[in-house]
Coordinates of C-alpha atoms in Angstrom, one line a residue:
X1 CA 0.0 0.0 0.0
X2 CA 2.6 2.3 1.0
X3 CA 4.9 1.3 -2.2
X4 CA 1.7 2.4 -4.0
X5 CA 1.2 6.0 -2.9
X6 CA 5.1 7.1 -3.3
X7 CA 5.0 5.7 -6.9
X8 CA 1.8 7.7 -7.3
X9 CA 3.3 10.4 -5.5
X10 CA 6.4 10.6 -8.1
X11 CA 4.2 9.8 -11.2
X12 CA 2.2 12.8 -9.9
X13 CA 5.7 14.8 -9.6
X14 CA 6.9 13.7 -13.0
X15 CA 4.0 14.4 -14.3
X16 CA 3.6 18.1 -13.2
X17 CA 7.0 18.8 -13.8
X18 CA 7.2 17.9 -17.5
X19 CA 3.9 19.4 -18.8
X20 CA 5.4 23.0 -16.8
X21 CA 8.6 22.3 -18.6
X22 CA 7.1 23.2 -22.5
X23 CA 8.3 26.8 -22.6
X24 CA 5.6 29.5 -24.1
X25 CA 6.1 33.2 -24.8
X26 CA 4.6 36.5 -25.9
X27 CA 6.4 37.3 -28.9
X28 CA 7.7 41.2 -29.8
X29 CA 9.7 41.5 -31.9
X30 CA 8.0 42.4 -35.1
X31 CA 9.0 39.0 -37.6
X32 CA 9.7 36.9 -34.8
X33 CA 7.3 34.2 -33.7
X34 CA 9.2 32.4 -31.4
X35 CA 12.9 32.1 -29.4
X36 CA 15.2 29.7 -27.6
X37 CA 14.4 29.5 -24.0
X38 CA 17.0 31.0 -22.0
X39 CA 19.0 28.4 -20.2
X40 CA 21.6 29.6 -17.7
X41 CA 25.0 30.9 -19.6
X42 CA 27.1 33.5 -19.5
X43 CA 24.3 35.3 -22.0
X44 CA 21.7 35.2 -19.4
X45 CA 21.6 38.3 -16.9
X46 CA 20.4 38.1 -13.7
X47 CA 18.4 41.1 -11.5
X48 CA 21.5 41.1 -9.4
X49 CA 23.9 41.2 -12.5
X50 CA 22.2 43.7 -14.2
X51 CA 22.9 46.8 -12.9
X52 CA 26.9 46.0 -13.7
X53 CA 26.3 43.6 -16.7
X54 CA 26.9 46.6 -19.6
X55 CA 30.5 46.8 -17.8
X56 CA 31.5 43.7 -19.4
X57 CA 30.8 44.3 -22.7
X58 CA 33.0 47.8 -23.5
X59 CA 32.7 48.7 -26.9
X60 CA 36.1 49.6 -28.9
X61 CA 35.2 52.8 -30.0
X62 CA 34.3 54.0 -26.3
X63 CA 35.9 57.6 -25.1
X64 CA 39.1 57.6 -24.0
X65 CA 39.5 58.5 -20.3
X66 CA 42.2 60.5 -18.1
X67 CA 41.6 58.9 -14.9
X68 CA 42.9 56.3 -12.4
X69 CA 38.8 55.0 -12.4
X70 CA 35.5 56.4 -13.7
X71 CA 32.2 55.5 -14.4
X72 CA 29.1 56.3 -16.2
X73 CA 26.0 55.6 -14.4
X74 CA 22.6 55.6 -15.8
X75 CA 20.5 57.1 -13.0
X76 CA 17.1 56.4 -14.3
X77 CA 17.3 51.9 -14.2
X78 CA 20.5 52.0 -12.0
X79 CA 23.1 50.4 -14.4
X80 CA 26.7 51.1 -14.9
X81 CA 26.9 51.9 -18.8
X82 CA 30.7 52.4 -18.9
X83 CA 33.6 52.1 -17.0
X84 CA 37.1 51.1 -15.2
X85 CA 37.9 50.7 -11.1
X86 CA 34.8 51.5 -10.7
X87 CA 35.2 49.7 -7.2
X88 CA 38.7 50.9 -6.3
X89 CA 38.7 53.0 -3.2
X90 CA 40.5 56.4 -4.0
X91 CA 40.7 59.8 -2.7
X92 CA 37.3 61.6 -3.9
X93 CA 39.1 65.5 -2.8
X94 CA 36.6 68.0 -2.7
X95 CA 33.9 65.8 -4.2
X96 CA 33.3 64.8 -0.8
X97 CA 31.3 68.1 0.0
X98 CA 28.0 66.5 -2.5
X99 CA 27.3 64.4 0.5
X100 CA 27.8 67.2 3.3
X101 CA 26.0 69.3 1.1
X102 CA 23.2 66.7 0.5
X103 CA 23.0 65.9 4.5
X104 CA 22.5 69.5 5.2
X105 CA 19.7 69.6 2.7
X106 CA 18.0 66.6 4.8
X107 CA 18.9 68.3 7.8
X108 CA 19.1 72.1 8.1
X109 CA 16.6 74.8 7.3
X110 CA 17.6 77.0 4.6
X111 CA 17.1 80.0 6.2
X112 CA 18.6 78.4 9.9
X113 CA 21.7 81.0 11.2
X114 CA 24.6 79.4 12.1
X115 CA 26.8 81.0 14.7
X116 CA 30.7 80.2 13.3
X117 CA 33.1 79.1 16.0
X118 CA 37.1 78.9 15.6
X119 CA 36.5 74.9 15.6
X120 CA 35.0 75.6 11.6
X121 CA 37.8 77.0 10.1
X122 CA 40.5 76.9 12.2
X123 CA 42.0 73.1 11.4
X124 CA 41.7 74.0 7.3
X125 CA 45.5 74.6 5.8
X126 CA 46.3 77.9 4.9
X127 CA 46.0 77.0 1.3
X128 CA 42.9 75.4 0.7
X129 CA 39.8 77.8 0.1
X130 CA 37.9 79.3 2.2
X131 CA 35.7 82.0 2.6
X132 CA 37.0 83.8 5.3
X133 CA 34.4 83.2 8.2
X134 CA 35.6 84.8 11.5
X135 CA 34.5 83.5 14.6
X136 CA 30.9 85.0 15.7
X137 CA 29.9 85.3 12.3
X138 CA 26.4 84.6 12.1
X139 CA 25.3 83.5 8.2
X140 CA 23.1 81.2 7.4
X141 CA 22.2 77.7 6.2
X142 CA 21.9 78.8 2.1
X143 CA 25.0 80.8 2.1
X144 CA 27.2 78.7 3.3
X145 CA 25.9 75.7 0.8
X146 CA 26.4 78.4 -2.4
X147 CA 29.8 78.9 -1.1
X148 CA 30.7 75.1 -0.4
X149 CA 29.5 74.0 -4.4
X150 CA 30.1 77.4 -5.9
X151 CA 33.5 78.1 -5.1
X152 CA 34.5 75.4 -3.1
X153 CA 34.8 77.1 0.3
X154 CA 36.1 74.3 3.4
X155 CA 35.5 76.5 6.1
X156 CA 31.5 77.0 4.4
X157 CA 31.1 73.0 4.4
X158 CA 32.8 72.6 7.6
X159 CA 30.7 74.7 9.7
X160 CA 27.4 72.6 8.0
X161 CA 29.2 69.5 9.3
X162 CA 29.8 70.5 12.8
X163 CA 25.7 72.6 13.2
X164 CA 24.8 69.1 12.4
X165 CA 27.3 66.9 13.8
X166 CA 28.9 68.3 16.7
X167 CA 32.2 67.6 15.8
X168 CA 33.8 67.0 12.6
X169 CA 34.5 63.3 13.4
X170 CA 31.2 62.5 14.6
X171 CA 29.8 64.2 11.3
X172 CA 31.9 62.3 9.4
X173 CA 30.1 58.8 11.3
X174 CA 26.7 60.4 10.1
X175 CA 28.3 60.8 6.2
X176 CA 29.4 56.9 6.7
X177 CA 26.4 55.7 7.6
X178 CA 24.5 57.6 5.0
X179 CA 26.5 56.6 2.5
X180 CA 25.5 52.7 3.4
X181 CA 21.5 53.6 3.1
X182 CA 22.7 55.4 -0.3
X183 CA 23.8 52.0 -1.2
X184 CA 27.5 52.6 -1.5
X185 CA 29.9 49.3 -0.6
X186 CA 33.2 51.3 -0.5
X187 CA 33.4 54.2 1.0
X188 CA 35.0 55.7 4.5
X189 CA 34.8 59.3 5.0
X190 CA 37.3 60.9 7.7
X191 CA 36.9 64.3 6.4
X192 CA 33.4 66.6 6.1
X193 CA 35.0 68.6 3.3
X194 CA 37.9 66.9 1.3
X195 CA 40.8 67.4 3.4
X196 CA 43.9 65.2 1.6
X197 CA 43.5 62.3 3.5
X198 CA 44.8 58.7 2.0
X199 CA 42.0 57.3 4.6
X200 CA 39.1 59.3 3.3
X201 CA 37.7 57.1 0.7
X202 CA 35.7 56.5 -2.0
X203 CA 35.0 54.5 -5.7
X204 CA 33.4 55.9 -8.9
X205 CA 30.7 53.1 -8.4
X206 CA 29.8 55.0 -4.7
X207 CA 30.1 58.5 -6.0
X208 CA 27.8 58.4 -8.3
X209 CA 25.1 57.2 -6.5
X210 CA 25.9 60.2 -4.0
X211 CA 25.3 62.7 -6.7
X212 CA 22.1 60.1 -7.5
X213 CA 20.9 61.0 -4.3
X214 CA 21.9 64.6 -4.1
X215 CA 20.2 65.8 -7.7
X216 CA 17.0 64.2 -6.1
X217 CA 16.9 66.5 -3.7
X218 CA 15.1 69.7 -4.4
X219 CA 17.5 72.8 -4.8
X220 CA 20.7 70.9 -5.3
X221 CA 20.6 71.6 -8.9
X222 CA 19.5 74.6 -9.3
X223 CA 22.5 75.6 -6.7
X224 CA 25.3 73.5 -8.4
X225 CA 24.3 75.0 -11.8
X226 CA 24.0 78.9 -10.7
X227 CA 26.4 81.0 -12.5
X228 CA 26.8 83.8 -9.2
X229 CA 25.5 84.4 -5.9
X230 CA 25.8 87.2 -3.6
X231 CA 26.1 86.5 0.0
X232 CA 24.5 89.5 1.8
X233 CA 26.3 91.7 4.6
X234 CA 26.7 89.7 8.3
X235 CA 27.2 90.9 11.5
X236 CA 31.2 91.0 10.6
X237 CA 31.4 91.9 7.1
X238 CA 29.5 95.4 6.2
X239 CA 30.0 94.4 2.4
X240 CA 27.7 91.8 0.1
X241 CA 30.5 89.0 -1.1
X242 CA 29.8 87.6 -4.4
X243 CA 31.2 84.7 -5.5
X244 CA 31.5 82.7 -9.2
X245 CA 30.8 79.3 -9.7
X246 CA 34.1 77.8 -10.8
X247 CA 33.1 74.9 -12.4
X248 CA 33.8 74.9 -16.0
X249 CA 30.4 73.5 -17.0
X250 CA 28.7 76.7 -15.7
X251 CA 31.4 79.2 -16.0
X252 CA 32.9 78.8 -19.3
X253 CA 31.7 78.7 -23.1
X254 CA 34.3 75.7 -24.1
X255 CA 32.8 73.7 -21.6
X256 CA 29.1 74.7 -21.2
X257 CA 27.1 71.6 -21.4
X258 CA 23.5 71.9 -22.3
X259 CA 22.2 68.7 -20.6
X260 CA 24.2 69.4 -17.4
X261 CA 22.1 69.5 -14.2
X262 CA 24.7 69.4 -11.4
X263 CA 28.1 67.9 -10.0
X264 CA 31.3 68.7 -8.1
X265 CA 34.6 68.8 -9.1
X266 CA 37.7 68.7 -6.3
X267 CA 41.7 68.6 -6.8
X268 CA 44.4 67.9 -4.0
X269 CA 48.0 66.2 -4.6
X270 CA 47.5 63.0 -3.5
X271 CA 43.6 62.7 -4.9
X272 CA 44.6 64.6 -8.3
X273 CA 41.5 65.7 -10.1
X274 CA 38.3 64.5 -9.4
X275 CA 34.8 65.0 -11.2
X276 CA 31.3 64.0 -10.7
X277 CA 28.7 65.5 -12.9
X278 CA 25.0 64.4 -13.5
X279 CA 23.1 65.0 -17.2
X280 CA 19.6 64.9 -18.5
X281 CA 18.1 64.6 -21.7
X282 CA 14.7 63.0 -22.6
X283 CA 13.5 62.2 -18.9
X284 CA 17.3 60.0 -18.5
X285 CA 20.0 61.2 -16.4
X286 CA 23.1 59.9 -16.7
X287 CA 26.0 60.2 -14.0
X288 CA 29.6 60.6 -14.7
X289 CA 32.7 60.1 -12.4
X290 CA 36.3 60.5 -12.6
X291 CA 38.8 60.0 -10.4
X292 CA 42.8 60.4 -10.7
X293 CA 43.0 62.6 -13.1
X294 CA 45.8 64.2 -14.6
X295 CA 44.6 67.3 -16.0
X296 CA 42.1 69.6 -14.9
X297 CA 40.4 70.4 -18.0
X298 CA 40.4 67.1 -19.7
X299 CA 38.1 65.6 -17.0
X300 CA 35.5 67.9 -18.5
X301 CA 35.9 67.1 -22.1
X302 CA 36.1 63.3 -20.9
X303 CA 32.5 63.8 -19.5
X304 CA 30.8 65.7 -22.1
X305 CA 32.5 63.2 -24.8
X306 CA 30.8 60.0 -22.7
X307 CA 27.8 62.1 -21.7
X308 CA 27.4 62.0 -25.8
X309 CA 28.5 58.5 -26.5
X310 CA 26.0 56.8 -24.4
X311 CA 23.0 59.1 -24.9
X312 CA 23.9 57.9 -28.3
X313 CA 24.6 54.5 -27.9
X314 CA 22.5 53.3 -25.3
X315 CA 18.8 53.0 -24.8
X316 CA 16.6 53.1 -21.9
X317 CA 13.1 51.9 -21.8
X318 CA 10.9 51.2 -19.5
X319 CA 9.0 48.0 -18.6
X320 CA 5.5 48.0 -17.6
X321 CA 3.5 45.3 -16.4
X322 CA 0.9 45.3 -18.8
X323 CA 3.4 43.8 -21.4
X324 CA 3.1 40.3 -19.1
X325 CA -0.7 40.2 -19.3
X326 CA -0.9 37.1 -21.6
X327 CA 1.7 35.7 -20.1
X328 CA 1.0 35.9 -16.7
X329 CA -3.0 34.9 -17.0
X330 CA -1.3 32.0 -19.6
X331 CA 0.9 30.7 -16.8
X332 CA -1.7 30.9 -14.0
X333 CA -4.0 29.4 -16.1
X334 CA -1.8 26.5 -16.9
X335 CA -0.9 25.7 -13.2
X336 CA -4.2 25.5 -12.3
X337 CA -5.0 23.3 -15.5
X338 CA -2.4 21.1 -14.1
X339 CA -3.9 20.7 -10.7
X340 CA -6.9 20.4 -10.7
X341 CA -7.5 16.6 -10.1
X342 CA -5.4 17.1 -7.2
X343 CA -5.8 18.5 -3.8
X344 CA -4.1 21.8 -3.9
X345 CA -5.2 25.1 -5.3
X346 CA -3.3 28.2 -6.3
X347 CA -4.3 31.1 -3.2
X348 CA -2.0 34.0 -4.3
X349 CA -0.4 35.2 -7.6
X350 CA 0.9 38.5 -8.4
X351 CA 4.0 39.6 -10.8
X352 CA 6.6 42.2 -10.4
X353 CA 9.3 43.6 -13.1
X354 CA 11.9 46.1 -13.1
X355 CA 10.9 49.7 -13.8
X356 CA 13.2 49.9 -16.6
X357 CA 16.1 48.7 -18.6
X358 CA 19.7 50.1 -20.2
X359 CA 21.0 48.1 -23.2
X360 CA 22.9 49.2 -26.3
X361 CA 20.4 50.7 -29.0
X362 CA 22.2 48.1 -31.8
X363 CA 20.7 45.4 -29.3
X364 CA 17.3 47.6 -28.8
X365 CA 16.8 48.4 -32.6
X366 CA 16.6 44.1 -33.8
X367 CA 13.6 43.4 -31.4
X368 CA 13.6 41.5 -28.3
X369 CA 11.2 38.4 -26.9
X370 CA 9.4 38.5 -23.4
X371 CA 9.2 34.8 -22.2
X372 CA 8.4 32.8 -18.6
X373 CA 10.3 29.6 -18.0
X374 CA 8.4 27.2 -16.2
X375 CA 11.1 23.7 -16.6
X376 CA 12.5 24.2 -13.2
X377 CA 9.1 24.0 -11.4
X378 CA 8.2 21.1 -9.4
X379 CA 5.0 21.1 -7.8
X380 CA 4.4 18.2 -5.1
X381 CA 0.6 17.6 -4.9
X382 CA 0.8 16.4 -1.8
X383 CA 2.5 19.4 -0.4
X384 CA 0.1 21.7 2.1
X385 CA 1.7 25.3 1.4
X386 CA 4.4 25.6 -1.4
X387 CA 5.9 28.7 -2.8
X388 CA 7.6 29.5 -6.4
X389 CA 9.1 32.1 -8.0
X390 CA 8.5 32.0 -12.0
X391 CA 11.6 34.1 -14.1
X392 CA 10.0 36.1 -16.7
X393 CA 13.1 37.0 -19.5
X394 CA 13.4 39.4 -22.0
X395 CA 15.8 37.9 -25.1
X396 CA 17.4 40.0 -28.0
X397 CA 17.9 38.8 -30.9
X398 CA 21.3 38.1 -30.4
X399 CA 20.3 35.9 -27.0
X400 CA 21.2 38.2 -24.5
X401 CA 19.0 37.4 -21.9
X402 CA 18.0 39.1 -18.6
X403 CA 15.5 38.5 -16.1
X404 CA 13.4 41.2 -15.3
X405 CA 10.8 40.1 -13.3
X406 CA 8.9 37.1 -11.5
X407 CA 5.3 36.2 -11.3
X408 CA 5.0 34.8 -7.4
X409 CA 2.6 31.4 -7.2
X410 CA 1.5 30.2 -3.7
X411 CA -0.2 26.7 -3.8
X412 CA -1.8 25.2 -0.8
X413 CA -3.9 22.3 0.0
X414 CA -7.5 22.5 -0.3
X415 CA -8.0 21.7 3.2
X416 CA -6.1 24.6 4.1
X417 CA -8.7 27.2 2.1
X418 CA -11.5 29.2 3.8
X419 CA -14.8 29.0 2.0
X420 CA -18.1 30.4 2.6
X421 CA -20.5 28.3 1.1
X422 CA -23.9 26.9 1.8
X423 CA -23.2 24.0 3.0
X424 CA -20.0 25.4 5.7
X425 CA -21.7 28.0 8.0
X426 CA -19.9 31.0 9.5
X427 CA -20.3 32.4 13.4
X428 CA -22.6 34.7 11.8
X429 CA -24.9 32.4 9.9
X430 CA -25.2 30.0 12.5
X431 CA -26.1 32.8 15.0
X432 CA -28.8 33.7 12.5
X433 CA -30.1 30.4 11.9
X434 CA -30.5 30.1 15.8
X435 CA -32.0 33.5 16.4
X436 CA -34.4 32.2 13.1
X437 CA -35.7 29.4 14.8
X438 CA -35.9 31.6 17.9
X439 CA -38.4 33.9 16.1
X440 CA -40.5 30.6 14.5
X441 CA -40.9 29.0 17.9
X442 CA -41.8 32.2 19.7
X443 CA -44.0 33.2 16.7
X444 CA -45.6 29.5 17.1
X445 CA -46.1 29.9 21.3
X446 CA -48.0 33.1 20.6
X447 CA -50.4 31.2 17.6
X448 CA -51.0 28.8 19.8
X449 CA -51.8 30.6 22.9
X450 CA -54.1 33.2 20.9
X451 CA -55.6 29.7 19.7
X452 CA -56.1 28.5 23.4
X453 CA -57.6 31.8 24.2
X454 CA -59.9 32.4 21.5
X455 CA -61.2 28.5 22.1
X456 CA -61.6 29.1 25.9
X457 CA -63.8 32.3 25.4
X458 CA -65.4 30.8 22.7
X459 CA -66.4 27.5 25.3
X460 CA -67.2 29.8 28.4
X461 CA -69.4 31.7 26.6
X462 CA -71.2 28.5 24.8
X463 CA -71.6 27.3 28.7
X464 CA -72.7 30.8 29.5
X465 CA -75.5 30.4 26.7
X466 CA -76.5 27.2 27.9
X467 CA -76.6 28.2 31.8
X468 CA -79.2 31.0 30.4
X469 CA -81.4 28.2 28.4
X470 CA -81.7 26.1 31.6
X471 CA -82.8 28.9 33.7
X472 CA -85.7 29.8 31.3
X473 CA -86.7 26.4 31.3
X474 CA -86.8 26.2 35.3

């Protein structure tokens, strides 16, 4: 007997798992009516792969780059388009005042006043740039965030680290751990503002999803990208001070950059020169980073030439999930076709897919196939409460493949479903069935006694008639 149910048990198995393993797909690529399954190679891209996968595939004719490591990030689906080191911890300079800068954003008022104290300027070398706060000073929030990305002032992003730190060292703990709910994986900050420090460190992958963060925030750009400001008269300096923007995308013709919406650029001996800039064109932003550089104005034209080159070269389109209609309802459908002489039922389903995706517009332009794989699923029927994860893939024409989404099955045993049916009464029902038969009986009692009474009035008064006849008769 027991031999009996395990081999039905695995004919049941067998069974389930071979009919799920005939692939099907929902073809869109116009001339294309069907595709090879993706199976796992090195062609097929996984979610967790995909935001680095472009980075193994540099094309030849790619822009040359002056820098130790760079990268070029595309903002909108999170992928890294181009790029070299991009995990190698270096010296960032004064990019490190985007996340000091972004903090204070998240964490100061605009219009707060900060009092200065000698603690804000007094530890910056003589040569590095600085404003020229005195202690006392009071100016506020705004001003002193237009000085730290206009003109690069230490002493202006050093008093916003210590208003919101304390200290410099304990701000620089706040930058750390913002910099791990950013997402970054290599980064140490021991400086609020850039000092040359071979411990404060960063990667091209980590700085660009700082500017990511930073352009997000409302005011960033339209700070980074202002030509001049004029910080008004304090209680120190009688005069207005107005200072330039001296980064070259803003403040120069050779350089100007029509898509540019924001960035940083820094320079010390041991960092060399460092950029991070942020583009938009079309609704896509695109990030660029370079660090180690040789040559202050190259990093520019190095930007703007692979700002260019992959607005040109790459594509990125978004994914909604209305394109998995047919195939989800197609693959819920077919599960349940499966088992339905068994005694498990599918009790949740719902899909989810990436918001977009960044490939090369060559690969874009021939078409691609949306497919679900099913081979790997193995549904036990005798299983109470089972789980799966279905792949859904999107192939090119030239089998790349990447998975972009899964539609989520639960199954669980019939036994294990709630159902409100006739014949399997709820609390409420049965309360209502009682308080029913409640009414009937009490509806019955008062019937009968009305009965009783109307028959008892109705027999004294017949002996009432017949007392009467006697007494005539006497």
């Amino acid at each position: 007997m027991i031999k009996k149910i395990i081999f039905k048990t695995l004919c049941a198995l067998l069974t389930i798992s071979i009919l799920l393993s005939i692939p099907f797909s929902n073809v869109r690529a116009e001339g294309e009516e069907t595709a090879p399954t993706p199976t796992p190679t090195s062609d097929l891209i996984t979610q967790e792969d995909m935001q680095t996968a472009l980075l193994s595939e540099q094309p030849t004719d790619r822009p040359e780059v002056n820098g130790q490591a760079f990268a070029l990030y595309d903002a909108t689906s999170n992928s890294y388009i181009l790029g070299e080191n991009i995990d190698t911890p270096m010296e960032p300079a004064s990019t490190t005042k985007v996340m000091t800068v972004l903090m204070a954003f998240e964490n100061l008022p605009m219009d707060q006043i900060i009092t200065i104290t000698p603690n804000m300027y007094e530890s910056i070398p003589d040569d590095y740039v600085k404003l020229g706060l005195v202690e006392g000073e009071e100016i506020s929030v705004q001003d002193l965030i237009y000085a730290s990305l206009l003109v690069s002032a230490n002493d202006a992003c050093l008093s916003l680290a210590i208003a919101m730190g304390g200290t410099e060292a304990e701000f620089c703990n706040m930058m750390n751990n913002k910099a791990q709910e950013i997402g970054c994986t290599n980064t140490t900050f021991t400086t609020a503002y850039g000092f040359a420090d071979p411990s404060n460190l960063t990667t091209a992958h980590d700085m660009a999803l700082i500017l990511n963060c930073a352009i997000s925030l409302q005011g960033f750009s339209d700070i980074s990208t202002t030509l001049q400001y004029t910080i008004g008269p304090t209680n120190k300096y009688d005069d207005s001070r107005t200072i330039t923007n001296a980064n070259r995308f803003v403040s120069t013709q050779q350089y100007s950059y029509e898509y540019y919406v924001g960035g940083k650029t820094g320079f010390t001996d041991t960092a060399g020169h460092t950029i991070v800039a942020a583009a938009t064109k079309n609704g896509r932003t695109l990030i660029g980073v370079i660090l180690g550089s040789s040559d202050s104005e190259t990093r520019y034209a190095n930007l703007i030439s692979m700002f260019d080159y992959c607005f040109q070269n790459y594509v990125t389109t978004p994914i909604d999930d209305s394109e998995f209609s047919g195939i989800y309802s197609d693959t819920i459908a077919r599960i349940q076709e499966l088992i339905v002489d068994y005694n498990i039922v599918v009790t949740e389903q719902s899909i989810d897919v990436i918001d977009y995706i960044t490939t090369t517009t060559a690969r874009s332009s021939i078409g691609s196939t949306n497919k679900v794989e099913l081979s790997n699923i193995i549904i036990d029927p005798n299983s109470e409460d089972q789980e799966f994860n279905i792949p859904l893939y999107r192939t090119y024409a030239d089998n790349r493949s990447y998975i972009i989404g899964y539609i989520h099955v639960r199954i669980t045993s019939k036994d294990k479903v709630i159902e409100v049916t006739p014949d399997k009464k709820t609390i409420w029902g049965t309360l209502k069935d009682i308080l029913i038969t409640v009414i009937v009986i009490v509806g019955l009692g008062l019937i009968l006694i009305a009965a009783l009474l109307f028959f008892r009035k109705k027999n004294m008064k017949r002996h009432e008639n017949e007392f009467r006849n006697r007494s005539k008769m006497l």
